[in-house]
Amino acid sequence: MTRVRTRRAGAALAGAAVVAAALLAALVVAPRDDGDGAREPALPPPGAGVDYQLGGAYDPPPGVEVVIRDRGDAPAPGAYNVCYVNAFQAQPGAEDRWDPDLLLRDAAGEVVYDEDWGEAVLDLRTAGKRERIAAKVGRWIDGCAERGYQAVEPDNLDTYTRFPRLLTAGHARAYAALLADRAHDRGLAVAQKNTAELAPDRARTGLDFAVAEECGEYDECAAYATAFDDRVLVVEYTPGGLAAACGQWADRLSIVRRDRAVSPEGAADYVRETC
C-alpha cells in the first residue's frame, strides 16, 4: 500500500548519548554461526525501544535501544544503529550523479520522477542495470559498515507500486537481494522498508527485519510480524496509528510515533511518543 513517506536526509545535529559500549552487546542478538564458520549479522532486539532520527541526529531518549539515522550521520554510541540509504531513487537534484541510462525513462524517453519527493526513479528492469546500481549503492552500504552501523535500511522498495507500467515486484525483489548480499558481506543486517506484500518473500530477498511506517494505521503489522519473527520497527505518524499499533503489538514490536518531518528534538514540530 502506498502511503505518505517521511522527509529524508535532514541536517545532522551534534551530540549523542554517552552510554557504555557494553550495553550494545547486551541489547543486540549476537551474530550466528551458520555451521561453516560464516557469521550472520546481529539482528535488532525484538520489542526494543526505537527512535527514528532521519531529520537530524540527537541524543536518544531514555529507553531507546535501536536508533535509525541517515547515512550522513554518525551512529549513536551504545545503541543498535540502522543506517538509512535511499536505494531505489536518486536524491533530489542528484540525477547527474548517475549514469543517464540508469534513470528510469518513459515511452517518450523522459526521466520518470517520484513527484512527491522530486526524486528520479532508478531503472531496475535488467539484470545488468540492477548490478550497476547495486554497485553504487553498495559503496554507501560499505560506508555504513565503516562508520559502525549494525544494519542498513534501503528505502523505497515500494517504488514499483507507484510505476506499475514500468517496474514490477520481481525487479524490486531481485535488486533487494543484491543489496542484501552486499550488506551481509559487510556484516550488516538489512531491513525491508514498508511493502507488506513482499514480506512473505523474505527468503528470496535475504532481508532480515522490517521497518514499517504506519502499519498500525493501515492494519499491516501482522504481515511483518509473521514474516520477520516480531523483529519489526514500527513508525507511526498519527495518534490513531499509534493507538492501533500499541493496542495490538505493544508487547511484541518496537513502536514509536514521530512527526512526519522526523524533526530533531528541540524543533518546533518535534513529536515523539511511544506505547
Coordinates of C-alpha atoms in Angstrom, one line a residue:
M1 CA 0.0 0.0 0.0
T2 CA 1.3 3.4 -0.9
R3 CA 1.4 6.0 1.8
V4 CA 3.0 9.3 2.8
R5 CA 6.7 8.7 3.5
T6 CA 9.0 10.6 5.7
R7 CA 11.2 13.5 4.7
R8 CA 14.7 12.2 4.4
A9 CA 18.4 13.2 4.8
G10 CA 17.9 16.1 7.2
A11 CA 20.9 18.1 8.6
A12 CA 22.8 16.3 11.3
L13 CA 22.9 17.8 14.8
A14 CA 25.9 17.3 17.1
G15 CA 25.7 15.1 20.1
A16 CA 24.9 11.5 21.0
A17 CA 24.1 9.8 24.3
V18 CA 27.2 8.6 26.1
V19 CA 26.3 5.0 27.0
A20 CA 28.7 2.3 28.0
A21 CA 29.7 0.3 24.9
A22 CA 28.9 -2.9 26.8
L23 CA 25.2 -2.1 26.6
L24 CA 25.2 -2.7 22.9
A25 CA 26.4 -6.3 23.3
A26 CA 23.6 -6.9 25.8
L27 CA 20.9 -5.4 23.6
V28 CA 21.5 -7.0 20.2
V29 CA 21.1 -10.6 19.2
A30 CA 24.6 -12.0 18.8
P31 CA 25.8 -12.9 15.3
R32 CA 25.1 -16.5 14.5
D33 CA 27.4 -19.2 13.1
D34 CA 25.8 -20.9 10.1
G35 CA 27.9 -24.1 10.6
D36 CA 30.7 -23.4 8.1
G37 CA 32.4 -20.6 10.0
A38 CA 30.5 -17.7 8.4
R39 CA 28.9 -15.2 10.7
E40 CA 25.4 -13.9 10.2
P41 CA 24.8 -10.2 11.1
A42 CA 23.4 -9.3 14.5
L43 CA 19.7 -8.5 14.5
P44 CA 17.8 -5.8 16.4
P45 CA 16.4 -7.0 19.7
P46 CA 12.6 -7.7 19.3
G47 CA 10.4 -5.2 21.2
A48 CA 13.3 -2.8 22.0
G49 CA 12.7 0.9 22.4
V50 CA 13.3 2.6 19.0
D51 CA 13.8 6.1 17.7
Y52 CA 13.6 7.3 14.0
Q53 CA 16.0 10.2 13.5
L54 CA 16.1 10.8 9.8
G55 CA 15.5 14.5 10.2
G56 CA 18.7 15.0 12.2
A57 CA 20.6 13.2 14.9
Y58 CA 20.1 13.9 18.6
D59 CA 20.7 12.2 21.9
P60 CA 18.4 9.1 22.1
P61 CA 15.7 9.4 24.7
P62 CA 15.8 7.2 27.8
G63 CA 14.8 3.6 27.0
V64 CA 15.8 3.8 23.3
E65 CA 17.9 0.8 22.3
V66 CA 17.6 1.0 18.5
V67 CA 18.3 4.2 16.5
I68 CA 17.7 4.8 12.8
R69 CA 19.7 7.6 11.3
D70 CA 20.6 8.9 7.8
R71 CA 23.9 7.5 6.4
G72 CA 25.4 11.0 6.7
D73 CA 25.1 11.0 10.5
A74 CA 27.3 9.1 12.9
P75 CA 25.7 6.1 14.8
A76 CA 24.6 6.6 18.4
P77 CA 27.0 5.2 20.9
G78 CA 25.8 2.2 22.8
A79 CA 22.7 1.6 20.6
Y80 CA 21.9 -0.8 17.8
N81 CA 22.2 1.5 14.8
V82 CA 20.3 1.2 11.5
C83 CA 21.7 3.3 8.5
Y84 CA 19.2 4.8 6.2
V85 CA 20.0 4.7 2.4
N86 CA 17.8 5.9 -0.4
A87 CA 18.4 2.9 -2.6
F88 CA 15.6 2.8 -5.2
Q89 CA 15.5 6.5 -6.2
A90 CA 18.0 9.3 -6.6
Q91 CA 18.1 12.0 -4.1
P92 CA 16.5 15.3 -5.2
G93 CA 18.8 17.1 -7.7
A94 CA 21.2 14.2 -7.8
E95 CA 20.3 12.9 -11.3
D96 CA 23.6 13.9 -12.7
R97 CA 25.4 11.7 -10.2
W98 CA 24.0 8.7 -12.0
D99 CA 24.8 7.3 -15.5
P100 CA 21.9 8.6 -17.7
D101 CA 20.9 5.1 -18.7
L102 CA 20.3 4.1 -15.0
L103 CA 17.5 6.6 -14.7
L104 CA 14.1 5.1 -15.5
R105 CA 12.5 6.7 -18.6
D106 CA 9.0 6.6 -20.0
A107 CA 8.0 5.8 -23.6
A108 CA 9.0 9.4 -24.7
G109 CA 12.5 9.0 -23.2
E110 CA 11.8 11.4 -20.3
V111 CA 13.1 10.6 -16.8
V112 CA 10.5 9.3 -14.5
Y113 CA 10.1 11.1 -11.2
D114 CA 8.5 10.4 -7.9
E115 CA 6.8 13.8 -7.8
D116 CA 6.1 13.7 -4.1
W117 CA 9.8 13.9 -3.4
G118 CA 11.3 15.3 -6.6
E119 CA 13.4 12.1 -6.9
A120 CA 14.3 10.4 -10.2
V121 CA 13.5 6.7 -10.2
L122 CA 16.2 4.2 -10.9
D123 CA 15.9 1.7 -13.7
L124 CA 15.8 -1.8 -12.3
R125 CA 14.4 -3.5 -15.4
T126 CA 17.5 -5.5 -16.5
A127 CA 20.0 -7.6 -14.5
G128 CA 22.9 -5.5 -15.9
K129 CA 21.4 -2.3 -14.7
R130 CA 20.5 -3.7 -11.3
E131 CA 24.0 -4.8 -10.8
R132 CA 25.4 -1.4 -11.7
I133 CA 23.0 0.4 -9.4
A134 CA 23.7 -2.1 -6.6
A135 CA 27.4 -1.5 -7.0
K136 CA 27.0 2.3 -6.5
V137 CA 24.5 1.9 -3.6
G138 CA 26.8 -0.8 -2.3
R139 CA 29.6 1.7 -1.7
W140 CA 27.2 3.7 0.5
I141 CA 26.4 0.4 2.4
D142 CA 30.1 -0.1 2.8
G143 CA 30.3 3.4 4.3
C144 CA 27.6 2.5 6.8
A145 CA 29.6 -0.5 8.0
E146 CA 32.8 1.5 8.2
R147 CA 31.1 4.1 10.4
G148 CA 30.0 1.4 12.9
Y149 CA 26.4 0.8 12.0
Q150 CA 24.9 -2.7 12.6
A151 CA 22.2 -2.6 9.9
V152 CA 21.0 -0.8 6.8
E153 CA 17.6 0.4 5.8
P154 CA 17.3 0.6 1.9
D155 CA 14.4 2.9 1.3
N156 CA 11.8 3.0 -1.5
L157 CA 11.4 -0.8 -2.0
D158 CA 7.8 0.1 -2.9
T159 CA 8.7 2.4 -5.9
Y160 CA 7.4 -0.3 -8.3
T161 CA 3.9 0.1 -6.8
R162 CA 3.9 3.8 -8.0
F163 CA 5.0 3.0 -11.5
P164 CA 3.4 -0.4 -12.3
R165 CA 3.6 0.1 -16.1
L166 CA 7.4 0.2 -15.9
L167 CA 8.5 -1.7 -12.8
T168 CA 7.5 -4.9 -11.2
A169 CA 7.8 -6.7 -7.8
G170 CA 10.2 -9.1 -9.5
H171 CA 12.5 -6.2 -10.3
A172 CA 12.4 -4.9 -6.8
R173 CA 13.0 -8.4 -5.2
A174 CA 16.0 -9.1 -7.5
Y175 CA 17.6 -5.8 -6.7
A176 CA 16.9 -6.0 -3.0
A177 CA 18.6 -9.4 -3.0
L178 CA 21.8 -7.8 -4.4
L179 CA 21.7 -5.1 -1.7
A180 CA 21.2 -7.8 1.0
D181 CA 24.2 -9.8 -0.3
R182 CA 26.4 -6.7 -0.2
A183 CA 25.3 -5.7 3.3
H184 CA 25.7 -9.3 4.6
D185 CA 29.2 -9.4 3.2
R186 CA 30.0 -6.3 5.3
G187 CA 28.4 -7.8 8.4
L188 CA 25.2 -5.7 8.3
A189 CA 21.6 -6.8 8.7
V190 CA 19.2 -5.5 6.2
A191 CA 15.7 -4.1 6.7
Q192 CA 12.7 -4.4 4.5
K193 CA 11.2 -0.9 4.3
N194 CA 7.4 -1.0 4.1
T195 CA 5.8 -3.0 1.2
A196 CA 3.9 -5.6 3.3
E197 CA 3.0 -7.5 0.2
L198 CA 6.7 -8.5 -0.2
A199 CA 7.1 -9.6 3.4
P200 CA 6.4 -13.3 2.6
D201 CA 9.3 -13.2 0.1
R202 CA 12.0 -12.6 2.7
A203 CA 13.7 -15.9 1.9
R204 CA 14.1 -14.8 -1.7
T205 CA 15.3 -11.2 -0.9
G206 CA 17.5 -12.1 2.1
L207 CA 16.1 -9.3 4.2
D208 CA 16.4 -9.7 8.0
F209 CA 13.9 -7.5 9.7
A210 CA 11.3 -4.8 8.9
V211 CA 11.0 -1.0 9.2
A212 CA 7.2 -0.5 8.8
E213 CA 5.7 3.0 8.5
E214 CA 2.1 3.2 9.6
C215 CA 1.4 -0.5 9.8
G216 CA -0.9 0.3 12.7
E217 CA -2.7 2.9 10.7
Y218 CA -3.2 0.5 7.8
D219 CA -3.6 -2.7 9.7
E220 CA -0.4 -4.3 8.2
C221 CA 1.7 -5.1 11.3
A222 CA 0.7 -8.7 11.4
A223 CA 2.2 -9.3 7.9
Y224 CA 5.6 -8.0 9.1
A225 CA 5.4 -9.7 12.5
T226 CA 4.7 -13.1 10.9
A227 CA 7.4 -12.8 8.2
F228 CA 10.2 -11.4 10.5
D229 CA 9.5 -13.1 13.8
D230 CA 8.5 -9.9 15.5
R231 CA 11.7 -8.1 14.5
V232 CA 9.7 -5.1 13.3
L233 CA 10.5 -1.4 13.9
V234 CA 7.1 0.4 13.7
V235 CA 6.9 4.2 12.9
E236 CA 3.5 5.8 13.2
Y237 CA 2.7 9.5 12.4
T238 CA -0.8 9.9 13.9
P239 CA -2.4 9.4 17.3
G240 CA -4.8 6.9 15.8
G241 CA -2.0 4.9 14.2
L242 CA 0.0 4.8 17.4
A243 CA -3.1 3.7 19.4
A244 CA -3.8 0.9 16.9
A245 CA -0.2 -0.4 16.9
C246 CA 0.1 -0.2 20.6
G247 CA -3.3 -1.8 21.2
Q248 CA -2.3 -4.9 19.4
W249 CA 1.5 -5.1 19.4
A250 CA 2.9 -3.2 22.4
D251 CA 4.3 -6.3 24.0
R252 CA 5.9 -7.7 20.8
L253 CA 7.1 -5.0 18.4
S254 CA 9.2 -1.8 18.6
I255 CA 6.8 1.1 18.2
V256 CA 7.3 4.9 18.1
R257 CA 5.3 7.8 16.8
R258 CA 7.2 10.6 15.1
D259 CA 6.2 13.8 13.4
R260 CA 6.2 13.4 9.6
A261 CA 9.3 15.5 9.1
V262 CA 11.1 13.3 11.7
S263 CA 12.4 16.6 13.2
P264 CA 15.2 16.6 15.7
E265 CA 14.5 17.1 19.4
G266 CA 14.1 20.8 20.1
A267 CA 12.5 21.6 16.8
A268 CA 9.1 23.3 16.8
D269 CA 7.3 20.4 15.2
Y270 CA 9.1 17.6 17.0
V271 CA 6.8 14.8 18.2
R272 CA 7.9 11.6 19.8
E273 CA 5.6 9.2 21.6
T274 CA 5.6 5.5 22.5
C275 CA 3.2 3.0 23.9

